[in-house]
Amino acid sequence: MSDITKQSLTELVENIENKKLSSTDVTKAFIDRSEKSEKLNAYITNDFTSALDKAKKFDQKPNFDLKLPGIPMAVKDLFCTKNIKTTAGSKILNNFIPTYESTVTENIWNEGAILLGKLNCDEFAMGSSNETSFFGNVQSPIDKNLVPGGSSGGSASAVAGQLTPVTIGTDTGGSIRQPASFTGIVGLKPTYGSCSRYGIVAFASSLDQAGPMAQNVKDCALLHEVISSYDPKDSTSIDFKRNHYSKELTNNIKGKKIGIPKEYRVDGMPKEIEDLWQKGIQYIKDCGAETIDISLPNTSYALPTYYIVAPAEASSNLARYDGVKYGFRAKGENLIDMYERTRSEGFGAEVQRRIMIGTYVLSSGYYDAYYLKAQKVRKLIKNDFDEAYKKVDAILTPSTPSSAFKIGEKTNDPVSMYLNDIFTVPVNLAGLPGISIPAGHDSKGYPLGLQIIGKAFDEQNILNIAYAMEEKINFKNKITDWWIK
Ligand code: GLN
């Protein structure tokens, strides 16, 4: 069968189940393409040899009751994988081989999937362009001058470039949805507490969530169904009744009320984004749903709040990298000198910037003025959504204020880089689910995404809305294969 790598996850599962394809055929096809993808720099570590072995073993004793029978899959290098190097894109974890597996990846392997390798990401998931990785930047399969977005940039490039049928990323302030939007794929940030954080290298613990990235909404629903589970090993994991998201997927969204928040019409937003949003509103109406103007008055405070809360938590989480227990260690004159050298040589500039901001806002003199204030504003942002959801079932916004930018364009201007997350961070601060779907192209032919934000635990609803819109939008990604060796 030709063009295996062009097939969706759903098609691959069907073809394996019907014995039209073996796991070995599929795994080989994705390895072949991945091997030609060096220029994208999407992989940090590959596990191709053992992936092929596992595929052969699966074919000898197939189990078609599994949800991902013999499906190869690469994952973001932020998920701990037992006995396989896990770097979080950092020099400080360059030699770290976990002795345990993250719960979400464990869920994936338990359903029959096979690890292809670990995908590049911004260092400790801090970034919006995948330019902060110790292992070099990732390029977009759309155009060689473009960033794929971040921090799950390797994941986005790998799905858009068909190096893996689907993948998982993590989203602390937009790191699944923004790269999905930049590369023309679908990305879901689940409700906080839906997917276990156990075994995920921590960035900002009250915001981090793992989620699926895929070519289409149905694949995204299927993968979400696999990774979302209650996990006693994560104290913030929530035990609620989870849906069979892919089976219950429907494009019937008649009568749904979708909110359009006026505060997302930000100053200086390109007309192309406004036009895309208007088109989105029309698609919603074409699906038989209704749009209602709403207000989320505290939206403009979301970004400053995020850039206090996230660095504060990061500075605390990253205190564990001291050169003693694991990871990189620099030589020092004495213990303190060793700590200092390890951390200044082991962390990159962006991570050091976040640690300094974080320790500053947590310091005794400034705690009330910054950190405590930010926590209060976070609550106001959450209240805005609660108020809106008295009137609407979901909210539609653009995913990002622009299409993908050029490599190097924002590296010397962190604030302009941070501004890229303006539409995604409020969702993390409020703990809500949000999905980005590809919805059009800008004048240069680069993909643009729309975001649907849901009520807590209402993933099924936003997946359904995304599914209905996807059918109307009929998006075709413009992948040129410029990078094929
Ligand atoms: N770009 C944001 C940041 O740098 C979000 C990152 C993320 O979601 N992991 O903090």
PDB file of C-alpha atoms in Angstrom, residues 23-140:
ATOM      1  CA  SER A  23       2.493  -2.911  12.094  1.00  0.00           C
ATOM      2  CA  THR A  24       5.885  -3.573  10.462  1.00  0.00           C
ATOM      3  CA  ASP A  25       4.740  -1.940   7.181  1.00  0.00           C
ATOM      4  CA  VAL A  26       3.509   1.101   9.032  1.00  0.00           C
ATOM      5  CA  THR A  27       6.473   1.392  11.377  1.00  0.00           C
ATOM      6  CA  LYS A  28       8.937   1.022   8.480  1.00  0.00           C
ATOM      7  CA  ALA A  29       7.176   3.724   6.476  1.00  0.00           C
ATOM      8  CA  PHE A  30       7.350   6.264   9.300  1.00  0.00           C
ATOM      9  CA  ILE A  31      10.969   5.352  10.074  1.00  0.00           C
ATOM     10  CA  ASP A  32      11.931   5.774   6.398  1.00  0.00           C
ATOM     11  CA  ARG A  33      10.423   9.218   6.284  1.00  0.00           C
ATOM     12  CA  SER A  34      11.823  10.180   9.680  1.00  0.00           C
ATOM     13  CA  GLU A  35      15.298   9.149   8.539  1.00  0.00           C
ATOM     14  CA  LYS A  36      15.068  11.647   5.704  1.00  0.00           C
ATOM     15  CA  SER A  37      13.997  14.465   7.997  1.00  0.00           C
ATOM     16  CA  GLU A  38      17.293  15.542   9.557  1.00  0.00           C
ATOM     17  CA  LYS A  39      16.845  19.097   8.328  1.00  0.00           C
ATOM     18  CA  LEU A  40      13.684  19.497  10.358  1.00  0.00           C
ATOM     19  CA  ASN A  41      15.629  18.547  13.515  1.00  0.00           C
ATOM     20  CA  ALA A  42      12.371  17.226  14.949  1.00  0.00           C
ATOM     21  CA  TYR A  43      13.953  14.279  16.769  1.00  0.00           C
ATOM     22  CA  ILE A  44      16.319  14.480  19.712  1.00  0.00           C
ATOM     23  CA  THR A  45      16.562  10.709  20.165  1.00  0.00           C
ATOM     24  CA  ASN A  46      15.341   7.939  17.914  1.00  0.00           C
ATOM     25  CA  ASP A  47      14.481   4.419  18.906  1.00  0.00           C
ATOM     26  CA  PHE A  48      13.976   3.050  15.387  1.00  0.00           C
ATOM     27  CA  THR A  49      15.716  -0.306  15.799  1.00  0.00           C
ATOM     28  CA  SER A  50      13.734  -1.324  18.789  1.00  0.00           C
ATOM     29  CA  ALA A  51      10.538   0.128  17.232  1.00  0.00           C
ATOM     30  CA  LEU A  52      10.928  -2.286  14.314  1.00  0.00           C
ATOM     31  CA  ASP A  53      11.512  -5.194  16.697  1.00  0.00           C
ATOM     32  CA  LYS A  54       8.382  -4.300  18.618  1.00  0.00           C
ATOM     33  CA  ALA A  55       6.384  -4.014  15.385  1.00  0.00           C
ATOM     34  CA  LYS A  56       7.530  -7.476  14.297  1.00  0.00           C
ATOM     35  CA  LYS A  57       6.592  -8.883  17.688  1.00  0.00           C
ATOM     36  CA  PHE A  58       3.189  -7.256  17.433  1.00  0.00           C
ATOM     37  CA  ASP A  59       2.624  -8.808  13.992  1.00  0.00           C
ATOM     38  CA  GLN A  60       3.519 -12.267  15.299  1.00  0.00           C
ATOM     39  CA  LYS A  61       0.930 -11.957  18.049  1.00  0.00           C
ATOM     40  CA  PRO A  62      -1.427  -9.139  17.108  1.00  0.00           C
ATOM     41  CA  ASN A  63      -4.103  -7.865  19.461  1.00  0.00           C
ATOM     42  CA  PHE A  64      -6.746  -5.965  17.542  1.00  0.00           C
ATOM     43  CA  ASP A  65      -8.767  -5.128  20.656  1.00  0.00           C
ATOM     44  CA  LEU A  66      -6.255  -2.433  21.480  1.00  0.00           C
ATOM     45  CA  LYS A  67      -7.010   1.154  20.514  1.00  0.00           C
ATOM     46  CA  LEU A  68      -3.591   1.791  18.929  1.00  0.00           C
ATOM     47  CA  PRO A  69      -2.696  -1.680  17.591  1.00  0.00           C
ATOM     48  CA  GLY A  70       0.952  -1.636  16.514  1.00  0.00           C
ATOM     49  CA  ILE A  71       0.870   2.099  15.730  1.00  0.00           C
ATOM     50  CA  PRO A  72       4.307   3.783  15.798  1.00  0.00           C
ATOM     51  CA  MET A  73       4.477   7.087  17.577  1.00  0.00           C
ATOM     52  CA  ALA A  74       7.108   9.675  18.528  1.00  0.00           C
ATOM     53  CA  VAL A  75       6.511  11.832  21.623  1.00  0.00           C
ATOM     54  CA  LYS A  76       7.764  15.148  23.000  1.00  0.00           C
ATOM     55  CA  ASP A  77      11.018  14.774  24.914  1.00  0.00           C
ATOM     56  CA  LEU A  78       9.381  16.074  28.065  1.00  0.00           C
ATOM     57  CA  PHE A  79       7.752  12.735  28.848  1.00  0.00           C
ATOM     58  CA  CYS A  80       9.917  10.374  30.870  1.00  0.00           C
ATOM     59  CA  THR A  81      10.399   7.132  28.981  1.00  0.00           C
ATOM     60  CA  LYS A  82      11.877   4.239  30.905  1.00  0.00           C
ATOM     61  CA  ASN A  83      15.470   3.452  29.865  1.00  0.00           C
ATOM     62  CA  ILE A  84      15.316   6.020  27.060  1.00  0.00           C
ATOM     63  CA  LYS A  85      17.068   9.347  27.322  1.00  0.00           C
ATOM     64  CA  THR A  86      14.727  12.197  28.273  1.00  0.00           C
ATOM     65  CA  THR A  87      16.239  15.654  27.968  1.00  0.00           C
ATOM     66  CA  ALA A  88      13.432  18.264  28.125  1.00  0.00           C
ATOM     67  CA  GLY A  89      15.496  19.998  25.416  1.00  0.00           C
ATOM     68  CA  SER A  90      18.134  20.908  28.025  1.00  0.00           C
ATOM     69  CA  LYS A  91      21.847  20.390  28.449  1.00  0.00           C
ATOM     70  CA  ILE A  92      21.231  19.804  32.139  1.00  0.00           C
ATOM     71  CA  LEU A  93      19.308  16.590  31.326  1.00  0.00           C
ATOM     72  CA  ASN A  94      21.463  15.649  28.352  1.00  0.00           C
ATOM     73  CA  ASN A  95      22.495  12.382  30.025  1.00  0.00           C
ATOM     74  CA  PHE A  96      19.286  11.627  31.938  1.00  0.00           C
ATOM     75  CA  ILE A  97      17.843   8.138  31.491  1.00  0.00           C
ATOM     76  CA  PRO A  98      14.641   7.747  33.512  1.00  0.00           C
ATOM     77  CA  THR A  99      14.013   4.567  35.435  1.00  0.00           C
ATOM     78  CA  TYR A 100      10.266   5.035  35.111  1.00  0.00           C
ATOM     79  CA  GLU A 101       7.610   5.837  32.508  1.00  0.00           C
ATOM     80  CA  SER A 102       5.196   8.779  32.494  1.00  0.00           C
ATOM     81  CA  THR A 103       1.573   7.767  32.961  1.00  0.00           C
ATOM     82  CA  VAL A 104       0.374   9.213  29.659  1.00  0.00           C
ATOM     83  CA  THR A 105       3.045   7.413  27.622  1.00  0.00           C
ATOM     84  CA  GLU A 106       2.377   4.240  29.627  1.00  0.00           C
ATOM     85  CA  ASN A 107      -1.309   4.549  28.630  1.00  0.00           C
ATOM     86  CA  ILE A 108      -0.253   4.830  24.985  1.00  0.00           C
ATOM     87  CA  TRP A 109       2.006   1.752  25.032  1.00  0.00           C
ATOM     88  CA  ASN A 110      -0.654  -0.196  26.943  1.00  0.00           C
ATOM     89  CA  GLU A 111      -2.988   0.363  23.990  1.00  0.00           C
ATOM     90  CA  GLY A 112      -0.463  -1.169  21.590  1.00  0.00           C
ATOM     91  CA  ALA A 113       1.471   1.829  20.285  1.00  0.00           C
ATOM     92  CA  ILE A 114       5.223   1.660  19.674  1.00  0.00           C
ATOM     93  CA  LEU A 115       7.741   4.404  20.537  1.00  0.00           C
ATOM     94  CA  LEU A 116       9.568   5.822  17.497  1.00  0.00           C
ATOM     95  CA  GLY A 117      11.614   8.388  19.379  1.00  0.00           C
ATOM     96  CA  LYS A 118      11.688  11.588  21.369  1.00  0.00           C
ATOM     97  CA  LEU A 119      10.823  14.904  19.775  1.00  0.00           C
ATOM     98  CA  ASN A 120      12.588  18.210  20.128  1.00  0.00           C
ATOM     99  CA  CYS A 121      11.088  20.992  22.223  1.00  0.00           C
ATOM    100  CA  ASP A 122      11.965  24.315  23.776  1.00  0.00           C
ATOM    101  CA  GLU A 123      14.166  23.906  26.848  1.00  0.00           C
ATOM    102  CA  PHE A 124      11.911  22.842  29.733  1.00  0.00           C
ATOM    103  CA  ALA A 125       8.999  23.764  27.432  1.00  0.00           C
ATOM    104  CA  MET A 126       9.793  27.466  27.775  1.00  0.00           C
ATOM    105  CA  GLY A 127       9.311  29.128  24.439  1.00  0.00           C
ATOM    106  CA  SER A 128       6.994  29.761  21.520  1.00  0.00           C
ATOM    107  CA  SER A 129       9.261  28.916  18.612  1.00  0.00           C
ATOM    108  CA  ASN A 130      11.373  25.893  19.492  1.00  0.00           C
ATOM    109  CA  GLU A 131      14.473  28.050  19.338  1.00  0.00           C
ATOM    110  CA  THR A 132      15.481  27.612  23.009  1.00  0.00           C
ATOM    111  CA  SER A 133      16.307  23.893  22.726  1.00  0.00           C
ATOM    112  CA  PHE A 134      19.871  22.881  23.581  1.00  0.00           C
ATOM    113  CA  PHE A 135      19.615  20.553  20.576  1.00  0.00           C
ATOM    114  CA  GLY A 136      19.041  23.356  18.104  1.00  0.00           C
ATOM    115  CA  ASN A 137      15.912  24.845  16.613  1.00  0.00           C
ATOM    116  CA  VAL A 138      13.257  22.857  14.782  1.00  0.00           C
ATOM    117  CA  GLN A 139      12.230  23.882  11.288  1.00  0.00           C
ATOM    118  CA  SER A 140       8.713  23.934   9.972  1.00  0.00           C
TER     119      SER A 140
END
